[in-house]
Coordinates of C-alpha atoms in Angstrom, one line a residue:
Chain J
X1 CA 0.0 -0.2 0.0
X2 CA 1.4 3.4 -0.6
X3 CA 1.9 5.6 2.6
X4 CA 2.3 9.1 2.9
X5 CA 3.5 9.7 6.0
X6 CA 2.9 13.6 7.8
X7 CA 5.7 14.0 10.4
X8 CA 3.5 15.8 13.0
X9 CA 0.3 15.1 13.7
X10 CA -0.5 18.0 15.6
X11 CA 1.7 21.3 15.9
X12 CA 1.7 24.2 18.2
X13 CA 3.5 27.6 17.0
X14 CA 3.8 31.2 18.1
X15 CA 3.3 33.7 15.6
X16 CA 6.1 35.1 13.6
X17 CA 8.1 31.4 13.9
X18 CA 9.4 29.7 10.9
X19 CA 7.3 26.7 10.7
X20 CA 8.4 23.6 8.5
X21 CA 5.7 20.8 7.9
X22 CA 7.0 17.9 6.2
X23 CA 5.9 14.8 4.1
X24 CA 7.5 12.0 2.6
X25 CA 5.6 9.1 0.4
X26 CA 7.0 5.8 -0.2
X27 CA 5.7 5.0 -3.9
X28 CA 7.9 6.5 -6.3
X29 CA 5.2 9.0 -7.1
X30 CA 6.0 11.8 -9.6
X31 CA 3.1 14.2 -8.0
X32 CA 3.2 16.0 -4.7
X33 CA 0.3 18.3 -3.3
X34 CA 0.2 20.9 -0.1
X35 CA -4.1 21.2 0.8
X36 CA -5.5 22.9 3.8
X37 CA -8.4 22.0 5.1
X38 CA -10.5 24.6 7.1
X39 CA -14.6 23.5 8.5
X40 CA -16.9 25.4 5.6
X41 CA -14.0 25.8 2.9
X42 CA -13.0 22.5 2.1
X43 CA -9.8 21.2 0.6
X44 CA -7.6 24.0 -0.9
X45 CA -4.7 23.5 -3.1
X46 CA -1.6 25.8 -1.5
X47 CA 1.6 24.2 -3.8
X48 CA 2.3 21.1 -5.9
X49 CA 5.3 19.5 -7.5
X50 CA 5.5 17.4 -10.4
X51 CA 9.0 16.7 -10.0
X52 CA 12.1 17.1 -8.0
X53 CA 13.0 20.8 -7.7
X54 CA 9.4 22.0 -9.3
X55 CA 6.8 23.8 -8.0
X56 CA 3.9 25.2 -8.7
X57 CA 1.4 27.8 -6.9
X58 CA -2.0 26.6 -6.3
X59 CA -4.7 28.3 -4.9
X60 CA -3.5 29.5 -1.6
X61 CA 0.0 30.1 -2.2
X62 CA 0.3 33.5 0.0
X63 CA 2.3 33.0 2.9
X64 CA 3.7 29.4 2.2
X65 CA 6.7 28.1 0.4
X66 CA 7.8 24.4 -0.4
X67 CA 10.9 22.4 -1.1
X68 CA 10.9 19.3 -3.1
X69 CA 14.9 18.2 -3.1
X70 CA 14.1 14.6 -2.9
X71 CA 11.1 12.9 -5.0
X72 CA 10.2 11.3 -1.8
X73 CA 10.0 14.5 0.4
X74 CA 7.9 17.3 -0.5
X75 CA 8.2 20.3 2.9
X76 CA 5.7 22.7 3.3
X77 CA 7.3 25.8 5.2
X78 CA 5.6 28.8 6.7
X79 CA 8.0 31.7 6.6
X80 CA 6.3 33.8 9.6
X81 CA 3.5 31.7 11.3
X82 CA 0.5 34.1 11.5
X83 CA -2.7 33.1 13.5
X84 CA -5.1 32.5 10.1
X85 CA -2.8 30.0 9.2
X86 CA -3.9 27.6 12.0
X87 CA -5.5 24.9 9.6
X88 CA -5.2 21.3 9.1
X89 CA -2.5 20.5 6.6
X90 CA -3.1 17.6 4.1
X91 CA -0.1 16.2 1.9
X92 CA -0.9 13.8 -1.2
X93 CA 1.2 12.0 -3.8
X94 CA -0.2 11.2 -7.3
X95 CA 1.7 9.1 -10.1
X96 CA 1.8 11.3 -13.4
X97 CA -0.3 10.2 -16.4
X98 CA -3.3 8.2 -16.2
X99 CA -3.5 7.5 -12.9
X100 CA -2.7 11.1 -11.7
X101 CA -6.1 11.7 -10.7
X102 CA -5.9 9.4 -7.8
X103 CA -4.5 10.8 -5.1
X104 CA -2.9 9.1 -1.6
X105 CA -3.1 11.3 1.4
X106 CA -1.4 11.5 4.8
X107 CA -3.6 11.8 8.0
X108 CA -2.6 15.6 8.3
X109 CA -0.9 17.8 10.7
X110 CA -3.4 19.8 12.7
X111 CA -1.6 23.6 13.0
X112 CA -2.2 25.8 15.9
X113 CA -0.8 29.2 15.8
X114 CA -1.3 31.4 19.2
Chain S
X1 CA -12.7 28.5 -13.6
X2 CA -13.7 24.7 -12.7
X3 CA -15.5 24.4 -9.3
X4 CA -17.5 21.8 -7.4
X5 CA -20.9 22.5 -5.2
X6 CA -22.2 20.0 -3.0
X7 CA -24.8 19.8 -0.9
X8 CA -24.3 21.4 2.5
X9 CA -24.2 19.4 5.7
X10 CA -24.2 17.7 8.6
X11 CA -26.5 14.6 7.3
X12 CA -27.7 12.5 10.1
X13 CA -29.1 9.4 9.5
X14 CA -30.2 6.2 10.8
X15 CA -29.0 2.8 10.3
X16 CA -29.9 1.1 6.3
X17 CA -31.5 4.4 5.3
X18 CA -31.2 5.7 1.8
X19 CA -28.0 8.3 1.4
X20 CA -28.1 11.2 -1.4
X21 CA -25.1 13.7 -1.5
X22 CA -25.6 15.9 -4.1
X23 CA -22.7 17.7 -6.3
X24 CA -22.9 19.8 -9.2
X25 CA -19.9 20.8 -11.4
X26 CA -18.6 23.9 -13.9
X27 CA -16.0 23.1 -16.4
X28 CA -14.3 23.5 -19.3
X29 CA -14.1 20.7 -21.4
X30 CA -14.9 17.1 -20.1
X31 CA -13.5 16.6 -16.8
X32 CA -13.3 13.5 -14.9
X33 CA -15.4 13.5 -11.4
X34 CA -14.7 11.7 -8.2
X35 CA -15.6 10.9 -4.7
X36 CA -13.0 10.7 -2.1
X37 CA -13.9 10.1 1.6
X38 CA -12.1 11.1 5.1
X39 CA -13.1 8.8 7.8
X40 CA -12.3 10.5 11.1
X41 CA -8.8 10.9 12.2
X42 CA -7.8 10.1 8.6
X43 CA -6.6 11.6 5.2
X44 CA -8.8 11.3 2.1
X45 CA -8.9 8.1 0.3
X46 CA -10.6 7.7 -3.4
X47 CA -14.0 5.9 -2.8
X48 CA -15.3 6.1 -6.8
X49 CA -14.9 8.2 -10.2
X50 CA -16.4 8.5 -13.6
X51 CA -14.4 9.6 -16.6
X52 CA -17.1 10.4 -19.0
X53 CA -20.7 10.9 -19.5
X54 CA -23.1 8.5 -18.5
X55 CA -20.3 6.7 -16.7
X56 CA -20.9 4.9 -13.2
X57 CA -18.7 5.0 -10.8
X58 CA -19.0 2.1 -7.7
X59 CA -17.4 0.7 -4.4
X60 CA -18.4 -0.4 -1.1
X61 CA -21.8 0.0 -1.8
X62 CA -21.7 3.9 -3.3
X63 CA -22.7 4.8 -6.8
X64 CA -22.4 8.0 -8.7
X65 CA -23.4 8.4 -12.3
X66 CA -21.7 11.2 -14.7
X67 CA -24.4 13.5 -15.9
X68 CA -23.3 15.9 -18.6
X69 CA -27.0 17.1 -19.2
X70 CA -27.2 18.0 -15.2
X71 CA -23.6 18.5 -14.9
X72 CA -23.9 16.5 -11.5
X73 CA -22.6 13.6 -10.0
X74 CA -24.7 12.7 -6.6
X75 CA -23.6 9.8 -4.5
X76 CA -25.7 7.3 -3.5
X77 CA -26.0 3.9 -1.3
X78 CA -29.4 2.3 -0.6
X79 CA -28.4 1.1 2.9
X80 CA -25.7 3.2 4.9
X81 CA -24.1 1.6 8.1
X82 CA -22.6 3.4 11.6
X83 CA -18.7 2.7 9.8
X84 CA -19.8 4.7 6.4
X85 CA -19.9 8.2 9.3
X86 CA -17.2 10.5 7.7
X87 CA -16.8 13.6 5.5
X88 CA -17.4 12.8 1.6
X89 CA -15.5 15.4 -1.2
X90 CA -16.4 15.3 -4.6
X91 CA -14.0 16.5 -6.9
X92 CA -13.5 17.2 -10.3
X93 CA -9.9 16.8 -12.6
X94 CA -9.7 18.8 -15.6
X95 CA -8.2 16.1 -18.3
X96 CA -6.3 19.4 -20.3
X97 CA -3.6 18.3 -18.9
X98 CA -3.4 19.7 -15.0
X99 CA -2.5 17.1 -12.3
X100 CA -4.4 19.1 -9.9
X101 CA -8.2 18.6 -8.8
X102 CA -10.5 20.7 -7.7
X103 CA -12.6 19.7 -4.6
X104 CA -15.8 20.7 -3.3
X105 CA -16.3 21.9 0.6
X106 CA -17.2 18.3 2.2
X107 CA -20.4 16.7 3.5
X108 CA -20.4 15.4 7.0
X109 CA -22.1 11.9 7.2
X110 CA -23.1 11.0 10.6
X111 CA -25.0 7.2 10.6
X112 CA -26.3 6.4 14.3
X113 CA -27.5 2.8 15.0

């Protein structure tokens, strides 16, 4: 089974801190994604990557950056955390080509910014 | 742009009741359509999909039919179980080459014994 592992289940940070959320997948998937999930808003795409060192902005990239130095790892970075970034963050991965639409998700990181 | 609208929740049913969760979409071209499910404490997982008009996706007793004329992809199950309690997301994929999905806001389903 494909496994997408997010480094922390719960994280509490202070306003202004630099925050790293890590995601690792073990099935050699080309595509990786970061979403945030908020009540009443559903899932919103922050960034995605279809190859090592490649990244593309999603729908809400402001205040975030990403890093993909290795194929299996995709990091989300909050340069200076703010309270409106309190959310559930979900990482996902998929193959390229005809299987790209089948996303495999991690269990999420609930981030609280105080 | 592409978008998905699904019925507001939460939805509460008794075991063995019939379930419908409505989903309509706006898209250019001919998207693929999906239902994802998120069980408590877990990430989302693909439940079913349909890639062209009149296709029916099915899995675990759930069904959804791709209706191009009404731009809809409603999720149905004839007899729900307590274990079906979850959040259900409708989604579409732009087949023009984009690697990303567009999700609806999710509908929380609670099934009581």
